[in-house]
Short mmCIF file of C-alpha atoms in Angstrom, two decimals:
data_model
loop_
_atom_site.label_atom_id
_atom_site.label_comp_id
_atom_site.label_asym_id
_atom_site.label_seq_id
_atom_site.Cartn_x
_atom_site.Cartn_y
_atom_site.Cartn_z
CA MET A 124 22.34 -46.66 -20.72
CA GLU A 125 24.63 -46.45 -17.76
CA VAL A 126 27.79 -48.17 -17.38
CA THR A 127 27.95 -49.42 -13.71
CA PRO A 128 27.37 -53.33 -14.02
CA ARG A 129 27.15 -53.90 -10.66
CA LYS A 130 26.98 -50.84 -8.34
CA ALA A 131 23.33 -50.06 -8.77
CA GLU A 132 23.61 -47.58 -6.13
CA ALA A 133 26.34 -45.85 -8.11
CA GLU A 134 26.46 -42.33 -6.49
CA GLN A 135 26.46 -39.59 -9.00
CA SER A 136 30.30 -38.23 -9.23
CA PRO A 137 31.10 -34.74 -9.98
CA ALA A 138 31.25 -33.34 -13.11
CA ARG A 139 35.03 -33.80 -14.24
CA PRO A 140 36.61 -35.98 -11.27
CA ASP A 141 40.21 -35.28 -11.06
CA ARG A 142 41.81 -38.18 -12.52
CA LYS A 143 44.52 -39.19 -9.63
CA SER A 144 41.74 -38.53 -6.85
CA ALA A 145 39.25 -40.92 -8.51
CA TRP A 146 41.70 -43.83 -8.40
CA ARG A 147 42.97 -42.75 -4.78
CA ASP A 148 39.29 -42.97 -3.75
CA LEU A 149 39.05 -46.94 -5.05
CA PHE A 150 41.43 -46.98 -1.81
CA THR A 151 39.75 -45.11 0.53
CA PHE A 152 37.47 -46.43 3.17
CA ARG A 153 33.78 -45.83 1.92
CA ALA A 154 34.70 -43.40 -0.53
CA ALA A 155 31.98 -42.40 -3.58
CA ALA A 156 31.64 -44.92 -6.29
CA GLN A 157 33.95 -44.48 -9.43
CA PRO A 158 32.00 -46.42 -11.65
CA ARG A 159 34.42 -45.55 -14.72
CA GLN A 160 37.58 -47.04 -12.91
CA GLU A 161 35.50 -49.52 -11.45
CA LEU A 162 34.73 -50.95 -14.96
CA TRP A 163 38.25 -50.80 -16.06
CA LEU A 164 39.39 -52.74 -13.20
CA GLY A 165 36.80 -55.48 -13.44
CA VAL A 166 37.80 -55.86 -17.31
CA GLY A 167 41.21 -55.52 -16.43
CA ALA A 168 41.10 -58.47 -13.76
CA PHE A 169 39.46 -60.65 -16.23
CA LEU A 170 41.71 -60.32 -18.94
CA LEU A 171 44.92 -60.78 -16.62
CA VAL A 172 43.20 -64.22 -15.80
CA LEU A 173 42.81 -64.92 -19.41
CA VAL A 174 46.59 -64.01 -20.20
CA VAL A 175 48.07 -66.08 -17.25
CA TRP A 176 45.74 -68.68 -18.48
CA SER A 177 47.18 -68.54 -22.22
CA ILE A 178 50.96 -68.32 -21.12
CA VAL A 179 50.67 -71.37 -18.80
CA ALA A 180 48.70 -73.22 -21.24
CA GLU A 181 50.98 -72.05 -24.34
CA SER A 182 54.34 -72.61 -23.06
CA GLY A 183 53.46 -76.04 -22.39
CA LEU A 184 53.98 -75.91 -18.44
CA VAL A 185 50.74 -77.96 -18.14
CA GLN A 186 49.53 -80.81 -19.74
CA PRO A 187 46.84 -79.84 -22.48
CA GLN A 188 44.56 -82.62 -20.94
CA ILE A 189 44.66 -80.80 -17.60
CA LEU A 190 44.41 -77.14 -18.62
CA PRO A 191 43.94 -76.73 -22.49
CA SER A 192 44.72 -73.25 -23.69
CA PRO A 193 42.15 -70.62 -24.20
CA ARG A 194 42.15 -71.07 -28.19
CA ALA A 195 41.61 -74.63 -27.87
CA VAL A 196 38.61 -74.10 -25.82
CA VAL A 197 37.11 -71.57 -28.44
CA ALA A 198 37.52 -74.30 -30.71
CA ALA A 199 35.82 -76.89 -28.94
CA TRP A 200 33.02 -74.52 -28.21
CA LEU A 201 32.57 -74.16 -32.47
CA ARG A 202 32.55 -77.72 -32.50
CA LEU A 203 30.01 -78.21 -29.87
CA PHE A 204 27.87 -75.59 -31.64
CA THR A 205 28.15 -77.04 -35.21
CA GLU A 206 28.77 -80.84 -34.43
CA ALA A 207 26.66 -81.42 -31.52
CA GLY A 208 23.63 -79.20 -31.73
CA TYR A 209 24.98 -77.66 -28.46
CA LEU A 210 22.04 -75.07 -29.41
CA GLY A 211 19.51 -77.42 -28.45
CA ASP A 212 21.31 -78.58 -24.99
CA ILE A 213 21.63 -74.65 -24.18
CA ALA A 214 17.76 -74.21 -24.79
CA ILE A 215 16.61 -77.57 -23.29
CA SER A 216 18.64 -76.48 -19.98
CA VAL A 217 17.40 -73.13 -20.04
CA ALA A 218 13.65 -74.38 -20.50
CA ARG A 219 14.44 -76.61 -17.28
CA VAL A 220 15.62 -73.86 -15.23
CA TRP A 221 12.86 -71.72 -16.30
CA ALA A 222 9.96 -74.09 -16.13
CA ALA A 223 11.29 -75.11 -12.21
CA PHE A 224 11.88 -71.54 -11.20
CA LEU A 225 8.54 -70.15 -12.10
CA ALA A 226 6.58 -73.06 -10.75
CA SER A 227 8.63 -72.21 -7.26
CA ALA A 228 7.93 -68.71 -7.67
CA VAL A 229 4.24 -68.88 -8.52
CA ILE A 230 3.75 -71.10 -5.55
CA ALA A 231 6.48 -69.51 -3.17
CA ILE A 232 5.05 -65.67 -3.43
CA PRO A 233 1.20 -66.31 -2.35
CA LEU A 234 2.44 -68.80 0.17
CA GLY A 235 5.30 -66.71 1.47
CA ILE A 236 3.06 -63.55 1.64
CA LEU A 237 0.50 -65.55 3.68
CA MET A 238 3.61 -67.00 6.00
CA SER A 239 4.34 -63.28 7.04
CA GLY A 240 0.74 -62.31 7.67
CA TYR A 241 -0.91 -65.58 9.37
CA ARG A 242 0.59 -67.43 12.35
CA PHE A 243 -1.26 -70.53 11.03
CA VAL A 244 0.17 -70.84 8.05
CA THR A 245 3.77 -70.46 9.64
CA ALA A 246 3.10 -72.85 12.33
CA VAL A 247 2.08 -75.45 9.79
CA THR A 248 4.62 -74.82 7.05
CA GLU A 249 7.91 -73.76 8.51
CA PRO A 250 8.70 -76.99 10.54
CA ILE A 251 8.49 -78.93 6.91
CA ILE A 252 9.96 -76.33 5.15
CA ASP A 253 13.11 -76.07 7.48
CA PHE A 254 13.25 -80.01 7.35
CA VAL A 255 13.33 -79.94 3.49
CA ARG A 256 15.55 -77.20 3.11
CA TYR A 257 18.30 -78.74 5.11
CA LEU A 258 18.39 -81.48 2.65
CA PRO A 259 20.86 -81.46 -0.08
CA VAL A 260 19.15 -81.63 -3.36
CA PRO A 261 21.78 -84.71 -4.85
CA ALA A 262 20.10 -86.88 -1.98
CA LEU A 263 16.75 -86.68 -3.41
CA VAL A 264 17.85 -87.45 -6.87
CA PRO A 265 17.31 -91.38 -6.14
CA LEU A 266 13.75 -90.64 -5.09
CA THR A 267 12.64 -88.00 -7.98
CA LEU A 268 14.27 -91.04 -10.05
CA ILE A 269 12.14 -93.78 -8.75
CA TRP A 270 8.76 -91.60 -8.87
CA LEU A 271 9.19 -89.99 -11.92
CA GLY A 272 11.53 -92.05 -14.14
CA ILE A 273 14.28 -90.03 -16.28
CA GLY A 274 11.62 -87.79 -17.91
CA GLU A 275 11.94 -84.25 -17.58
CA GLY A 276 9.37 -84.31 -14.73
CA SER A 277 12.26 -85.39 -12.42
CA LYS A 278 14.60 -83.05 -13.78
CA VAL A 279 11.89 -79.98 -13.03
CA THR A 280 10.83 -81.79 -9.62
CA LEU A 281 14.60 -81.39 -8.41
CA LEU A 282 15.25 -78.00 -9.63
CA TRP A 283 11.61 -77.19 -8.04
CA ILE A 284 12.83 -78.83 -4.59
CA GLY A 285 15.90 -76.92 -4.46
CA THR A 286 14.33 -73.57 -4.99
CA PHE A 287 11.12 -73.29 -3.73
CA PHE A 288 11.79 -74.28 0.03
CA GLN A 289 14.69 -71.44 -0.20
CA LEU A 290 12.83 -69.11 -1.96
CA ILE A 291 9.52 -69.21 0.00
CA LEU A 292 11.27 -68.13 3.35
CA LEU A 293 13.12 -65.39 1.39
CA ILE A 294 9.62 -64.07 0.15
CA ALA A 295 8.32 -64.39 3.56
CA ASP A 296 11.38 -62.20 4.84
CA ASP A 297 11.02 -59.94 2.26
CA ALA A 298 7.16 -59.43 3.76
CA ARG A 299 8.06 -59.09 7.16
CA ARG A 300 10.32 -56.28 6.48
CA VAL A 301 7.91 -54.02 4.93
CA PRO A 302 7.22 -51.33 7.93
CA LYS A 303 4.54 -51.82 10.08
CA GLU A 304 3.54 -48.27 9.31
CA PHE A 305 2.34 -48.92 5.56
CA ILE A 306 0.50 -51.91 7.16
CA GLU A 307 -1.60 -49.99 10.02
CA THR A 308 -1.88 -47.06 7.42
CA GLY A 309 -3.65 -49.29 4.89
CA ARG A 310 -5.62 -50.30 7.71
CA THR A 311 -6.55 -47.18 8.81
CA LEU A 312 -7.86 -46.22 5.13
CA GLY A 313 -10.07 -49.06 5.07
CA ALA A 314 -8.00 -51.90 3.24
CA SER A 315 -9.25 -55.25 4.07
CA ASP A 316 -6.69 -57.91 4.46
CA GLY A 317 -6.51 -58.96 0.76
CA ALA A 318 -6.52 -55.45 -0.53
CA LEU A 319 -3.79 -54.86 2.30
CA MET A 320 -1.54 -57.91 0.94
CA LYS A 321 -2.30 -56.99 -2.93
CA ASP A 322 -1.91 -52.98 -2.71
CA VAL A 323 0.50 -52.17 -0.02
CA LEU A 324 2.68 -55.61 1.04
CA LEU A 325 3.15 -56.73 -2.55
CA ARG A 326 3.97 -53.32 -3.64
CA ALA A 327 6.19 -52.87 -0.88
CA MET A 328 8.18 -55.89 -0.95
CA LEU A 329 8.48 -55.86 -4.41
CA PRO A 330 12.32 -54.42 -5.27
CA ASN A 331 13.52 -56.66 -2.47
CA MET A 332 11.32 -59.95 -3.88
CA VAL A 333 12.57 -59.61 -7.45
CA ASP A 334 16.33 -59.40 -5.56
CA SER A 335 15.46 -62.67 -3.73
CA LEU A 336 14.21 -64.27 -7.08
CA ARG A 337 17.37 -63.20 -8.87
CA ILE A 338 19.46 -65.02 -6.21
CA THR A 339 17.47 -68.36 -6.16
CA LEU A 340 17.45 -68.43 -9.99
CA GLY A 341 21.30 -68.50 -9.38
CA TRP A 342 20.86 -71.68 -7.26
CA CYS A 343 18.24 -73.17 -9.61
CA TRP A 344 21.11 -73.41 -12.33
CA THR A 345 23.38 -75.01 -9.77
CA TYR A 346 20.73 -77.79 -9.33
CA LEU A 347 20.34 -78.07 -13.11
CA ILE A 348 23.98 -79.35 -13.57
CA VAL A 349 23.56 -82.26 -10.99
CA ALA A 350 20.37 -83.30 -12.52
CA GLU A 351 21.63 -83.28 -15.91
CA ILE A 352 24.88 -85.13 -15.14
CA VAL A 353 23.08 -87.89 -12.91
CA ALA A 354 20.43 -88.73 -15.38
CA SER A 355 19.79 -86.92 -18.67
CA SER A 356 20.75 -87.29 -22.42
CA SER A 357 20.41 -83.63 -22.98
CA GLY A 358 21.09 -80.61 -21.95
CA ILE A 359 24.58 -78.13 -20.77
CA GLY A 360 25.16 -80.54 -17.98
CA TYR A 361 24.93 -83.84 -20.13
CA GLU A 362 27.46 -82.28 -22.85
CA LEU A 363 29.82 -81.79 -20.02
CA TRP A 364 29.70 -85.08 -18.65
CA THR A 365 29.76 -86.79 -22.11
CA ALA A 366 32.99 -84.71 -22.57
CA ARG A 367 34.76 -85.89 -19.57
CA ARG A 368 34.08 -89.42 -20.36
CA TYR A 369 35.74 -89.32 -23.43
CA GLY A 370 38.79 -87.18 -22.06
CA LYS A 371 37.88 -83.81 -24.13
CA THR A 372 39.08 -81.32 -21.51
CA PRO A 373 38.67 -78.27 -24.02
CA GLU A 374 34.57 -79.28 -24.39
CA VAL A 375 34.52 -79.59 -20.58
CA PHE A 376 36.19 -76.08 -20.02
CA ALA A 377 33.49 -75.00 -23.03
CA GLY A 378 30.39 -76.20 -20.94
CA ILE A 379 31.60 -74.51 -17.80
CA LEU A 380 32.31 -71.26 -19.54
CA THR A 381 28.83 -71.56 -21.11
CA ILE A 382 27.11 -72.07 -17.88
CA GLY A 383 28.94 -68.93 -16.22
CA ILE A 384 28.16 -66.78 -19.40
CA ILE A 385 24.45 -67.60 -19.30
CA GLY A 386 24.27 -67.17 -15.39
CA LEU A 387 25.99 -63.91 -15.62
CA PHE A 388 23.43 -62.66 -18.53
CA CYS A 389 20.70 -63.68 -16.37
CA ASP A 390 21.63 -61.96 -13.39
CA GLN A 391 23.01 -58.50 -15.37
CA ALA A 392 19.53 -58.85 -17.09
CA ILE A 393 17.51 -59.02 -14.00
CA ARG A 394 19.70 -56.23 -12.38
CA MET A 395 19.11 -53.81 -15.31
CA LEU A 396 15.40 -54.58 -15.11
CA HIS A 397 15.75 -53.87 -11.20
CA ARG A 398 17.03 -50.26 -11.69
CA ARG A 399 14.45 -49.57 -14.43
CA TRP A 400 11.43 -50.83 -12.59
CA PHE A 401 12.24 -49.28 -9.31
CA ARG A 402 13.44 -45.85 -10.49
CA TYR A 403 11.43 -44.54 -7.37
CA LEU A 404 13.98 -45.50 -4.90
CA GLN A 405 16.53 -43.36 -6.07
CA MET B 261 -19.79 -37.84 32.21
CA SER B 262 -21.91 -36.89 29.77
CA THR B 263 -23.64 -38.69 27.44
CA SER B 264 -22.95 -36.77 24.50
CA ALA B 265 -19.30 -37.83 24.13
CA PHE B 266 -18.06 -37.98 20.48
CA ILE B 267 -15.51 -40.37 21.83
CA ARG B 268 -15.63 -42.04 24.79
CA ILE B 269 -12.83 -43.78 26.48
CA ASN B 270 -14.25 -45.56 29.40
CA GLN B 271 -11.86 -47.29 32.38
CA VAL B 272 -9.62 -48.11 29.80
CA ALA B 273 -6.31 -50.12 30.54
CA LYS B 274 -3.44 -51.65 28.69
CA ALA B 275 -1.01 -54.33 30.03
CA PHE B 276 1.63 -56.24 27.97
CA ALA B 277 2.55 -59.56 28.53
CA THR B 278 6.35 -60.40 29.19
CA PRO B 279 8.13 -63.28 28.04
CA ASP B 280 8.39 -65.02 31.08
CA GLY B 281 4.42 -64.96 31.56
CA GLY B 282 4.15 -61.57 33.48
CA THR B 283 2.26 -58.48 32.91
CA ILE B 284 3.74 -55.05 32.68
CA PRO B 285 0.67 -51.99 33.02
CA VAL B 286 1.27 -49.84 30.38
CA VAL B 287 -2.11 -48.00 31.05
CA ASP B 288 -3.91 -47.56 34.12
CA PRO B 289 -7.91 -47.54 33.91
CA LEU B 290 -8.72 -44.55 32.66
CA SER B 291 -11.74 -42.10 31.52
CA ILE B 292 -11.58 -39.60 28.75
CA ASP B 293 -14.59 -38.13 26.86
CA ILE B 294 -14.04 -35.81 23.76
CA LYS B 295 -16.68 -33.84 22.29
CA GLU B 296 -16.91 -33.70 18.09
CA GLY B 297 -14.54 -30.86 16.82
CA GLU B 298 -12.51 -30.73 19.66
CA PHE B 299 -8.92 -30.91 19.65
CA VAL B 300 -7.46 -32.44 22.20
CA VAL B 301 -3.57 -33.12 23.00
CA PHE B 302 -2.07 -35.90 25.17
CA VAL B 303 1.27 -34.55 26.49
CA GLY B 304 3.32 -36.60 29.24
CA PRO B 305 6.87 -37.70 29.33
CA SER B 306 8.10 -40.37 26.59
CA GLY B 307 7.35 -43.66 26.86
CA CYS B 308 4.51 -42.97 29.25
CA GLY B 309 1.43 -44.80 27.46
CA LYS B 310 -0.07 -41.78 25.56
CA THR B 311 0.56 -42.95 22.25
CA THR B 312 -0.76 -46.49 23.52
CA VAL B 313 -4.23 -44.74 24.42
CA MET B 314 -4.36 -43.16 21.11
CA ARG B 315 -3.34 -46.36 18.98
CA MET B 316 -6.54 -48.10 21.24
CA VAL B 317 -8.98 -45.33 20.03
CA GLY B 318 -7.63 -46.03 16.43
CA GLY B 319 -8.22 -49.81 16.78
CA LEU B 320 -4.61 -50.73 16.33
CA GLU B 321 -4.39 -52.14 20.16
CA THR B 322 -6.76 -53.72 21.80
CA PRO B 323 -7.42 -52.79 25.56
CA SER B 324 -6.81 -54.95 28.32
CA ALA B 325 -10.04 -53.97 29.97
CA GLY B 326 -12.92 -51.11 29.30
CA ASP B 327 -13.76 -50.04 26.07
CA ILE B 328 -13.88 -47.02 23.67
CA HIS B 329 -16.68 -45.85 21.57
CA LEU B 330 -16.47 -43.90 18.72
CA ASP B 331 -19.85 -41.81 17.45
CA GLY B 332 -22.15 -44.31 19.56
CA LYS B 333 -20.18 -47.37 18.06
CA ARG B 334 -17.70 -49.53 19.88
CA VAL B 335 -14.02 -49.66 18.62
CA GLU B 336 -13.23 -53.04 17.33
CA GLY B 337 -10.14 -52.52 15.24
CA PRO B 338 -8.90 -50.20 12.49
CA SER B 339 -11.27 -48.92 10.24
CA ARG B 340 -11.25 -45.92 7.50
CA ASP B 341 -13.44 -43.95 10.83
CA LYS B 342 -10.26 -43.67 12.51
CA GLY B 343 -7.66 -41.97 10.19
CA MET B 344 -4.07 -41.82 11.61
CA VAL B 345 -0.87 -39.79 11.05
CA PHE B 346 2.40 -41.51 12.05
CA GLN B 347 5.88 -39.53 13.16
CA SER B 348 8.00 -41.83 10.79
CA TYR B 349 7.27 -41.46 7.12
CA SER B 350 4.28 -43.80 5.96
CA SER B 351 4.10 -42.42 2.51
CA PHE B 352 4.23 -45.05 -0.25
CA PRO B 353 7.32 -44.49 -2.24
CA TRP B 354 6.13 -46.23 -5.00
CA LEU B 355 3.33 -43.85 -5.66
CA THR B 356 3.82 -40.10 -6.45
CA VAL B 357 2.48 -37.50 -4.00
CA LEU B 358 -0.95 -37.28 -5.68
CA GLY B 359 -1.15 -40.98 -5.89
CA ASN B 360 -0.69 -41.32 -2.31
CA ILE B 361 -3.38 -38.84 -1.62
CA ARG B 362 -5.52 -40.65 -3.86
CA PHE B 363 -4.65 -43.81 -2.09
CA GLY B 364 -6.74 -42.35 0.67
CA LEU B 365 -9.87 -42.89 -1.24
CA ARG B 366 -9.04 -45.87 -2.78
CA TYR B 367 -11.60 -48.16 -0.47
CA ARG B 368 -14.32 -45.63 -0.82
CA ASN B 369 -17.36 -46.99 -2.34
CA ASP B 370 -19.72 -44.22 -1.82
CA ILE B 371 -18.34 -41.81 -4.65
CA SER B 372 -17.33 -42.03 -8.26
CA SER B 373 -13.74 -41.98 -9.66
CA ALA B 374 -14.59 -38.42 -10.70
CA GLU B 375 -15.43 -37.57 -7.21
CA LYS B 376 -12.37 -39.02 -5.77
CA GLU B 377 -9.89 -37.16 -8.31
CA ARG B 378 -11.41 -34.11 -7.24
CA ILE B 379 -11.35 -34.66 -3.74
CA ALA B 380 -7.63 -35.89 -4.08
CA ARG B 381 -6.65 -32.51 -5.58
CA HIS B 382 -8.63 -30.62 -3.59
CA TYR B 383 -6.22 -31.79 -0.48
CA LEU B 384 -3.17 -31.75 -2.65
CA ALA B 385 -3.98 -28.07 -2.86
CA LEU B 386 -4.74 -27.62 0.77
CA VAL B 387 -1.61 -28.83 1.97
CA GLY B 388 0.12 -26.56 -0.15
CA LEU B 389 1.77 -29.47 -2.65
CA GLY B 390 0.18 -28.43 -5.84
CA GLN B 391 3.17 -27.92 -7.81
CA PHE B 392 4.78 -31.45 -6.74
CA ALA B 393 1.70 -33.51 -7.69
CA ASP B 394 3.85 -35.82 -9.69
CA TYR B 395 7.14 -35.86 -7.49
CA THR B 396 8.17 -39.15 -5.92
CA ILE B 397 8.15 -39.55 -2.12
CA ASN B 398 12.09 -39.94 -2.32
CA ARG B 399 12.16 -36.70 -3.59
CA ILE B 400 10.69 -34.33 -1.52
CA SER B 401 11.48 -33.28 2.23
CA GLY B 402 10.14 -34.70 5.15
CA GLY B 403 7.96 -31.80 5.94
CA MET B 404 6.51 -32.46 2.73
CA ARG B 405 5.93 -36.40 3.28
CA GLN B 406 4.07 -35.41 6.08
CA ARG B 407 1.88 -32.97 4.23
CA VAL B 408 1.11 -35.76 2.20
CA ALA B 409 0.24 -38.18 4.94
CA ILE B 410 -1.97 -35.75 6.52
CA ALA B 411 -3.62 -35.12 2.90
CA ARG B 412 -4.19 -38.63 2.46
CA THR B 413 -5.57 -39.32 5.96
CA LEU B 414 -8.25 -36.70 5.54
CA ALA B 415 -8.92 -37.47 1.92
CA ALA B 416 -10.18 -40.63 3.20
CA ASN B 417 -12.86 -38.50 5.60
CA PRO B 418 -12.48 -40.23 8.82
CA LEU B 419 -14.44 -39.46 11.97
CA VAL B 420 -11.43 -38.60 14.11
CA LEU B 421 -7.87 -37.62 13.09
CA LEU B 422 -5.26 -39.35 15.43
CA MET B 423 -1.74 -37.92 14.81
CA ASP B 424 1.18 -39.56 16.74
CA GLU B 425 3.98 -37.01 17.07
CA PRO B 426 3.64 -36.24 13.33
CA PHE B 427 6.02 -33.46 13.65
CA GLY B 428 8.55 -35.26 15.89
CA ALA B 429 11.16 -36.06 13.35
CA LEU B 430 11.10 -32.31 11.57
CA ASP B 431 13.53 -29.56 12.12
CA ALA B 432 12.48 -26.65 13.89
CA LEU B 433 11.58 -24.41 10.92
CA SER B 434 9.51 -27.29 9.13
CA ARG B 435 7.90 -28.02 12.14
CA GLU B 436 6.50 -24.54 13.04
CA ARG B 437 5.48 -24.34 9.40
CA LEU B 438 3.27 -27.63 9.83
CA GLN B 439 2.07 -26.31 12.69
CA ILE B 440 0.73 -23.03 11.47
CA GLN B 441 -0.79 -25.24 8.54
CA LEU B 442 -2.73 -27.77 10.85
CA MET B 443 -4.43 -25.17 12.41
CA GLU B 444 -5.80 -23.33 9.00
CA LEU B 445 -6.50 -27.07 7.98
CA ARG B 446 -8.42 -27.54 11.20
CA ARG B 447 -10.24 -24.74 11.25
CA ALA B 448 -11.62 -25.31 7.43
CA GLU B 449 -12.38 -28.80 8.15
CA ARG B 450 -13.65 -28.96 11.80
CA LYS B 451 -12.47 -32.53 12.35
CA THR B 452 -11.82 -33.95 15.64
CA VAL B 453 -8.46 -34.54 16.66
CA ILE B 454 -6.40 -36.78 19.14
CA PHE B 455 -2.56 -35.33 18.90
CA VAL B 456 0.22 -36.96 20.66
CA THR B 457 3.23 -35.21 21.63
CA HIS B 458 5.95 -34.47 23.89
CA ASP B 459 6.49 -30.97 22.74
CA VAL B 460 4.76 -28.91 25.64
CA ASP B 461 5.01 -25.63 23.30
CA GLU B 462 3.45 -27.79 20.64
CA ALA B 463 0.57 -29.09 22.76
CA VAL B 464 -0.32 -25.34 23.91
CA LEU B 465 -0.46 -23.68 20.54
CA LEU B 466 -2.52 -26.46 19.18
CA ALA B 467 -4.67 -27.55 21.71
CA ASP B 468 -8.51 -26.83 22.72
CA ARG B 469 -7.93 -29.21 25.64
CA ILE B 470 -4.68 -30.89 27.07
CA VAL B 471 -4.37 -34.05 28.62
CA VAL B 472 -1.33 -34.34 30.69
CA PHE B 473 -0.31 -38.09 31.66
CA SER B 474 2.11 -39.37 34.39
CA ALA B 475 4.69 -41.48 33.67
CA ARG B 476 4.32 -45.19 32.67
CA PRO B 477 1.63 -46.67 33.62
CA ALA B 478 -0.25 -43.58 32.28
CA ARG B 479 -2.61 -41.91 34.44
CA ILE B 480 -4.49 -38.74 33.98
CA LEU B 481 -2.94 -35.71 35.79
CA ALA B 482 -4.62 -33.05 34.61
CA ASP B 483 -6.99 -32.16 31.95
CA ILE B 484 -6.42 -28.44 30.85
CA PRO B 485 -8.94 -26.58 28.86
CA VAL B 486 -6.88 -24.35 26.99
CA SER B 487 -9.66 -22.81 24.81
CA ALA B 488 -10.95 -21.45 28.08
CA THR B 489 -8.28 -19.03 28.15
CA LEU B 490 -6.43 -18.96 24.65
CA PRO B 491 -8.25 -17.53 21.64
CA GLU B 492 -9.44 -20.18 19.23
CA LYS B 493 -7.16 -18.51 16.09
CA ARG B 494 -3.84 -18.59 17.16
CA SER B 495 -0.87 -17.63 15.63
CA LEU B 496 3.04 -18.29 16.84
CA ASP B 497 2.91 -14.70 18.33
CA ILE B 498 0.91 -16.52 21.26
CA LEU B 499 4.15 -17.81 22.51
CA ASP B 500 4.71 -14.66 23.95
CA ILE B 501 1.33 -14.00 25.75
CA PRO B 502 1.14 -14.40 29.39
CA GLU B 503 -1.79 -16.72 29.40
CA PHE B 504 0.18 -18.89 27.09
CA ARG B 505 3.06 -18.91 29.16
CA GLN B 506 1.36 -19.74 32.46
CA ILE B 507 -0.52 -23.00 30.67
CA ARG B 508 2.93 -24.17 29.74
CA ARG B 509 4.32 -23.52 33.07
CA GLU B 510 1.68 -25.54 34.62
CA VAL B 511 1.85 -28.49 31.82
CA LEU B 512 5.61 -28.59 32.11
CA ALA B 513 5.52 -28.50 35.97
CA LEU B 514 3.75 -31.48 35.72
CA ILE B 515 5.64 -33.40 33.59
CA ARG B 516 9.07 -32.33 35.28
CA ALA B 517 7.55 -33.83 38.88
CA GLN B 518 7.03 -37.30 36.86
CA GLU B 519 10.53 -37.17 35.45
CA THR B 520 12.21 -36.41 38.73
CA GLY B 521 9.89 -39.09 40.44
CA LEU B 522 11.30 -41.58 37.86
CA GLU B 523 15.09 -40.52 38.22
CA ALA B 524 14.58 -40.74 42.17
CA ALA B 525 13.11 -43.88 41.66
CA GLU B 526 16.04 -45.60 39.46
#
């Protein structure tokens, strides 16, 4: 596995690059990628933040109630896992996100493709989608509570509303960007509308679609925390909010970091799959 | 007009709608009859509407007036009977070279899958890509991609092959090689071909017959039976013989007159 976390398009650097010029390239406008140096910079910046945080917290410059030290956060984390059943909270949060995300994708992918292909579908759905899309998700919390109570249904529905109406437009755009020549080639080779969408359109848009799904999954996490803070008795968001109520700042930090780490992990996993599935793009 | 035409373009016109409710005529009513097995080249100033005429034959555009018949049947939209090769690369990057050629046979229900495989490999070899069967499209050159597109279209066994400036994006050497290869393919396959280009040398080299179009809106300026004066079997040496140069001069003069006309009008 190559170690180029963010640059899927990382160019092949020459066999043994001159160290100095590799670093200089990082400051040259549109120079070739330097995967190794870039990785070190990323790790370095991360460590720098950690070190500054440690110094400020440990030196007593800031009250631990405001900024707990990294050590205190790690300790809080362990407490969460051993005493508060945090693994269960993580599992339920991940399950909510994926349930809503899959429900969005299963409907948004076919409907988005139909939107790109048939004026009728666009004309009927677009005004509704655009209207819902501009509603802030928290504004819908009261309504989902009235309709569905405080069970799992209301949370998953909230996440679904938050992602579906964004995702469908992204999918429709991905489908519209497929070159006209691909579609016309399919037609002149005898493909029906259905075959055209399945064998040409879907295949051609797939790499961009996976990116759209990845981005939407990130938004899904955002809404999850909103849903769990407002009305829940489990999940990462709930634990976060409970910790605040009792003034446990280290636990609040641990919760935030947990969300960040899960998000980062999902994102990187999908990027890796993207590189593996779509080798033909390179 | 004879009644035996394989492709009959009958009083066909095309106008595009403008946003303000008007229309722009792109093709004035024109008629062309094409015989089976004929290689017809459409030439004319760029943007003159020759591609639009060909796309109407392919069913990818609908005529505003008139009708087109292919082998006695009215053209009502795209189908496998009208194979198309585009200028820009239309090979599918998610398939290999052979996979792309196989795709040309995907929607044929009249033959077994073993037969499909045989046909796909036949055309793979015919366009000289035998060693590249398993290459992905992004790893082969522009000329090779166009050969994939041609093989894929031929594999679908269309009644007519429509080629829209297929070599326009290639470098000079690749273009020459593909021109020669197309002439060989054509002798082997005896397909009816409509070929659009603005390269006059290419037109005279390939054509049985050249239809010269005016500047927009397209009208027919001349219909030149090239095969009456040039031999059927041609090579690049033909570029030097007097008959070739004569036809070339004739076509160029017609197109130049159009372009100076355009400049004067501006």
